[in-house]
Coordinates of C-alpha atoms in Angstrom, one line a residue:
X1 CA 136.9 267.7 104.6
X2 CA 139.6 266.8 102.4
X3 CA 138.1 267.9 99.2
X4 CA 138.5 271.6 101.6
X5 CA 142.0 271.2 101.8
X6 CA 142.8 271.5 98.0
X7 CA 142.7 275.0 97.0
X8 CA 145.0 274.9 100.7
X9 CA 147.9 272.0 99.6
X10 CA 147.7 273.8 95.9
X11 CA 148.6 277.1 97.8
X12 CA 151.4 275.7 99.6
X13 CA 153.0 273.9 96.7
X14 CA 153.1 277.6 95.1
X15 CA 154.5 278.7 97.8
X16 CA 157.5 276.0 97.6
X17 CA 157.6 276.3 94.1
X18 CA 158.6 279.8 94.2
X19 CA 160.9 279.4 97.1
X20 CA 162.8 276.9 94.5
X21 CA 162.7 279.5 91.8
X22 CA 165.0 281.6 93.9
X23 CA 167.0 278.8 94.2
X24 CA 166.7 278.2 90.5
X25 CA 168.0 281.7 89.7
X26 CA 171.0 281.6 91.9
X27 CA 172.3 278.1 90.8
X28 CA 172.3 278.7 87.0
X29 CA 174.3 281.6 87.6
X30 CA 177.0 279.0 88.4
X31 CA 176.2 275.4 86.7
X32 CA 174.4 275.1 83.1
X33 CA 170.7 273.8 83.3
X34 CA 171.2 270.0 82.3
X35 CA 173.2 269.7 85.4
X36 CA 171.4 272.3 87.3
X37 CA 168.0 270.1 86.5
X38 CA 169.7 266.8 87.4
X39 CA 171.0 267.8 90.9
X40 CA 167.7 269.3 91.8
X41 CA 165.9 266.0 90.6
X42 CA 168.5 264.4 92.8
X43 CA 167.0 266.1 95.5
X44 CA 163.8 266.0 95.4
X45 CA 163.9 262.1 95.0
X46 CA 166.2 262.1 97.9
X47 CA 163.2 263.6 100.2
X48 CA 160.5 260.7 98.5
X49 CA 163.4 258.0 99.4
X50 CA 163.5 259.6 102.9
X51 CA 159.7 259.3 103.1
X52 CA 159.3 256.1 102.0
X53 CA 158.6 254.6 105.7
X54 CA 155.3 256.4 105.6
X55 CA 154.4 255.6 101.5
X56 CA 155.5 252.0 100.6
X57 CA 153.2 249.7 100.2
X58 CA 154.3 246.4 98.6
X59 CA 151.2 245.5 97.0
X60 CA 151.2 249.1 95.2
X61 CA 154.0 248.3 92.6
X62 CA 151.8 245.7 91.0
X63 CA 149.2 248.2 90.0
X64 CA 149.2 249.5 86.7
X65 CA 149.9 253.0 87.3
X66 CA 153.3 252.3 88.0
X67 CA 153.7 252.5 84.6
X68 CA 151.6 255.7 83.9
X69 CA 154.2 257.6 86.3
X70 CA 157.3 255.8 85.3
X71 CA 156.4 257.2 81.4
X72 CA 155.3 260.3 82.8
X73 CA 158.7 260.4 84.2
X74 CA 160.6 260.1 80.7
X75 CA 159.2 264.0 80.6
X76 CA 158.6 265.3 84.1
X77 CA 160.5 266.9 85.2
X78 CA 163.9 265.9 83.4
X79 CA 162.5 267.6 80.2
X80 CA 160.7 270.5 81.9
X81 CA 162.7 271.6 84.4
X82 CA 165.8 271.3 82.0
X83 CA 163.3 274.1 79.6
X84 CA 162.5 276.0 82.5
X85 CA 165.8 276.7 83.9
X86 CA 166.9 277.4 80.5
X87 CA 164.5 279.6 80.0
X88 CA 165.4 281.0 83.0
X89 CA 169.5 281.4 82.5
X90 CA 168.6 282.7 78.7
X91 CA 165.7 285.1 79.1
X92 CA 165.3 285.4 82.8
X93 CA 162.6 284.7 85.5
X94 CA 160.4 287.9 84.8
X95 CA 160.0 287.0 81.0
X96 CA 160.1 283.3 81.7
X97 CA 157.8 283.9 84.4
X98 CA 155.3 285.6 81.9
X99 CA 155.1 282.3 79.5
X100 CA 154.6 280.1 82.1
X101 CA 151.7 281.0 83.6
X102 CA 150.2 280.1 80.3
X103 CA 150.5 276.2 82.1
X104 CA 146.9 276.2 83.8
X105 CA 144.9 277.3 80.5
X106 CA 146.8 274.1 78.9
X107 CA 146.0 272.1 82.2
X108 CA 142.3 272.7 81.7
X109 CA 141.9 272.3 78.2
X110 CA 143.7 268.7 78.7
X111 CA 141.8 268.1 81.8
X112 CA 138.0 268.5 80.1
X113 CA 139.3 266.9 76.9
X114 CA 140.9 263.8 78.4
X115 CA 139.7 263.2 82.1
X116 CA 136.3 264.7 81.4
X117 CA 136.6 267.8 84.3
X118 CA 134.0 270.3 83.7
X119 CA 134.8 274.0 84.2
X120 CA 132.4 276.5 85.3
X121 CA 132.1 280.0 84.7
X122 CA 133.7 280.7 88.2
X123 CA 137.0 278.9 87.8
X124 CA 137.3 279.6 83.7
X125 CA 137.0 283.3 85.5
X126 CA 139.8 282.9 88.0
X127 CA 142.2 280.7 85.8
X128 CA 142.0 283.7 83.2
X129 CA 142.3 285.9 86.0
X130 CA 145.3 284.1 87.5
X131 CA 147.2 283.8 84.6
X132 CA 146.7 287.6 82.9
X133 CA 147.9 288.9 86.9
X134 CA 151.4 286.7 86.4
X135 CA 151.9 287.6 83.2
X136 CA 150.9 291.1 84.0
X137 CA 153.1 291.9 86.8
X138 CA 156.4 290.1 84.8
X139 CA 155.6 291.1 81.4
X140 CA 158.5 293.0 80.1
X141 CA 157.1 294.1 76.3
X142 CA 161.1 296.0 75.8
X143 CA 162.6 292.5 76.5
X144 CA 160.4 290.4 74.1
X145 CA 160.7 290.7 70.5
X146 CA 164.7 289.7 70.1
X147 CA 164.2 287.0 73.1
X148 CA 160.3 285.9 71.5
X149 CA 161.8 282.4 70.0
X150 CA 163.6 281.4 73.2
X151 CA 160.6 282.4 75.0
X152 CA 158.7 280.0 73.1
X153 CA 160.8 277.1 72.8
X154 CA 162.2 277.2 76.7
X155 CA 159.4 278.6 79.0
X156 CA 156.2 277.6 77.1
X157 CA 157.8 274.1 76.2
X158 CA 157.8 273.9 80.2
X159 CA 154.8 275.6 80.9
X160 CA 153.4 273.0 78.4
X161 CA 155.0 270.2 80.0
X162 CA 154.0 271.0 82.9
X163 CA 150.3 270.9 82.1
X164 CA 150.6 267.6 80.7
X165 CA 152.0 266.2 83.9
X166 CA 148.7 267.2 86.2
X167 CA 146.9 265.3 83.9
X168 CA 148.8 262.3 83.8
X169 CA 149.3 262.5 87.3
X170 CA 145.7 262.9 88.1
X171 CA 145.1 260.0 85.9
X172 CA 147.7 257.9 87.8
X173 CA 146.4 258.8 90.9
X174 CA 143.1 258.2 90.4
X175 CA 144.7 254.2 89.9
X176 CA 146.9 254.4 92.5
X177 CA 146.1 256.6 95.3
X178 CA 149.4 257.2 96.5
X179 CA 150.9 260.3 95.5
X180 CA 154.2 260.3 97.1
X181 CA 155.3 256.9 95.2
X182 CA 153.8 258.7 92.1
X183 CA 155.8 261.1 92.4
X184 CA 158.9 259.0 93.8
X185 CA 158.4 256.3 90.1
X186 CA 158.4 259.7 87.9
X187 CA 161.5 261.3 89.6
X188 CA 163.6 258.3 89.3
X189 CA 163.4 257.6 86.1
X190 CA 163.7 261.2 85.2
X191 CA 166.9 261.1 87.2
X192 CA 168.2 258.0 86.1
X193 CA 167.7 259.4 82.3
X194 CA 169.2 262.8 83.1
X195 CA 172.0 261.0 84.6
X196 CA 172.8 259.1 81.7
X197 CA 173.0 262.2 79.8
X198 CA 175.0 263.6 82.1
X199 CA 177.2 260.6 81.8
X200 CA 177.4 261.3 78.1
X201 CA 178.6 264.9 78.0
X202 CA 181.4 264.5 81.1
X203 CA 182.7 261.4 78.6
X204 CA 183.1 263.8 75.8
X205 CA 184.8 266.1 78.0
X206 CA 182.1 269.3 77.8
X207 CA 181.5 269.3 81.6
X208 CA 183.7 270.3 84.8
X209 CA 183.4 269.9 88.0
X210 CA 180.4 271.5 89.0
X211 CA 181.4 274.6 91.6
X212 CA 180.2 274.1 95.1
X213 CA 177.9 276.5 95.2
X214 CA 175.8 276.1 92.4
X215 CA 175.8 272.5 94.0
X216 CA 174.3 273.3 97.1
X217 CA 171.7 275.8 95.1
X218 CA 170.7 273.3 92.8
X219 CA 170.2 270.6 95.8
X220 CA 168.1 273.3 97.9
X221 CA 165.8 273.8 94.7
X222 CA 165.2 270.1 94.4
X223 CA 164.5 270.1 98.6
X224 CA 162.0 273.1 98.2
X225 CA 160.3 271.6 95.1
X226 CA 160.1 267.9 96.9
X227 CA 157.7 269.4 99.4
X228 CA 155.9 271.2 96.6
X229 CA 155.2 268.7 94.2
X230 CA 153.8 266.2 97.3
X231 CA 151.5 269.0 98.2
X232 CA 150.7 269.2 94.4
X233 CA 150.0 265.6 93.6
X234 CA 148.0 265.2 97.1
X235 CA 146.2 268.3 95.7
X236 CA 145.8 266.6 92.5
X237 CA 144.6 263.0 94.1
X238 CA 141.6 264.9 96.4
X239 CA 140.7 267.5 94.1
X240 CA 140.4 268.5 89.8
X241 CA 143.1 269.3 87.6
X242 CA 140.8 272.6 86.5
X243 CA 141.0 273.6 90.1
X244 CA 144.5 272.8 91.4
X245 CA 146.7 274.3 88.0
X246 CA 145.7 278.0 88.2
X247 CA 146.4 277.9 91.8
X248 CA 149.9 276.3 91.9
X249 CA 150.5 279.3 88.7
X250 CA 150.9 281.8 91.2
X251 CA 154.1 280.2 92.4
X252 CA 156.1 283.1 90.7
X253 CA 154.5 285.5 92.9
X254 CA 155.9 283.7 95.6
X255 CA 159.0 283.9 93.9
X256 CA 158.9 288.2 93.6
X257 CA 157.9 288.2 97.4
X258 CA 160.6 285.8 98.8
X259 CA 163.1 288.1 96.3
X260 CA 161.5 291.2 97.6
X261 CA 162.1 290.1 101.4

C-alpha cells in the first residue's frame, strides 16, 4: 500500500509546487531573489519547526544521515531556489519553465548511475514524455536566442540542482527514514547560510527594507513549498527517484492552471 501512494504524494507535491510558483512570480516583482529565496526558506522551515511534535525523535540525530542532509543543505534550496527565482525575475516563468523540466532526465541519469535505480522502457517513455509536454506548452522559440545564456546559467543551474537533491535525499532517507527532519537539517542550514549572506549585503548598504508585500509573497511561497517538499521526500523515502522526478516536473502545469483560474 504505500509503495501505491507514490505516484499520489509526487502529484501533490506538483501541485504545491506550482501553487508557490505563483507566489514566486508575484514576490520578485517586489524583492530581488537572494532575499525573495531566504524568506521563503524561512517559511518553509517554520512549517518543519511547527511539525516537529510528530517527527523528532532523539535518537535520530545520531545517525549519519544527518550529515548527508545538512551538506545537501549548503545547495538545496539556498542555491537553487536563489537560480530559479532569478531565472524567473530575468527571463520569466514560461521560458524558465521550459529549462526546468529538463530536472527529471538529470534525476534519472543520477539515480541509475549512483543509487543503482533501473528504468524501464515505460517510465524512460513517460519522463521523455513529461518533460517534451512542459517544455512544449512554455516554449517561447521568439524569446530564446538573446535570453539563451541566462537560460542556461539560472533555470538549468536549478533544474540541475534540483536533480541532485532527489538523489541525495533518497540516499539520506534510505539511512534515516524520516523525511520531515531531512528535510527540516537541509532547510536550516540553507537558511542559516542565506542569512549570513543577507547579513553581508544589508552591512554594505545594497539592501532596503524589504516592502511588505513582497514579504508576505515570499513567506506564502515558502508555506506552499513546505507541504510540497514533505510530500516529495515521503514520495522519495517509499518510492524511486526514476519514478517520483518526472512526476513532481509537471508542477508548472499547476502553475498555468492556478494562473489560468
Amino acid at each position: 500500500m504505500p509503495e501505491q501512494l507514490v505516484p499520489l504524494l509526487a502529484l501533490t507535491a506538483a501541485l504545491f509546487f506550482g501553487g508557490a510558483g505563483n507566489a514566486v512570480r508575484q514576490a520578485v516583482q517586489h524583492v530581488d531573489s537572494q532575499v525573495a529565496s531566504m524568506l521563503s526558506i524561512l517559511a518553509t522551515f517554520g512549517i518543519f519547526v511547527l511539525l516537529m511534535p510528530t517527527w523528532f525523535e532523539a535518537d535520530d540525530w545520531r545517525n549519519p544521515a544527518v550529515w548527508v542532509f545538512a551538506l545537501n543543505g549548503l545547495i538545496h534550496p539556498v542555491l537553487s531556489r536563489f537560480l530559479a527565482y532569478e531565472a524567473n525575475r530575468r527571463i520569466g516563468a514560461t521560458v524558465a519553465a521550459s529549462f526546468d523540466a529538463t530536472s527529471p532526465l538529470f534525476a534519472a541519469a543520477i539515480a541509475v548511475l549512483m543509487l543503482g535505480e533501473r528504468v524501464d522502457l515505460l517510465v524512460a517513455l513517460g519522463t521523455c514524455l513529461t518533460v517534451l509536454g512542459v517544455a512544449w506548452l512554455y516554449w517561447n522559440p521568439a524569446r530564446v536566442p538573446s535570453l539563451m545564456k541566462a537560460a542556461l546559467l539560472f533555470a538549468t543551474g536549478a533544474a540541475l540542482i534540483r536533480a541532485v537533491n532527489n538523489n541525495v535525499s533518497a540516499f539520506g532517507l534510505g539511512l534515516l527514514p524520516n523525511p520531515v527532519m531531512g528535510a527540516c537539517i537541509s532547510f536550516g542550514v540553507s537558511l542559516l547560510a542565506s542569512t549570513v549572506l543577507f547579513a553581508v549585503r544589508t552591512r554594505r548598504g545594497t539592501l532596503g527594507v524589504p516592502p511588505r508585500a513582497g514579504v508576505l509573497w515570499c513567506l506564502a511561497a515558502g508555506s506552499l513549498s513546505g507541504v510540497a517538499v514533505i510530500c516529495l521526500n515521503t514520495a522519495l523515502w517509499l518510492g524511486d527517484v526514476v519514478i517520483v522526478a518526472p512526476i513532481v516536473s509537471a508542477a508548472p502545469l499547476f502553475t498555468l492552471l492556478i494562473a489560468w483560474s
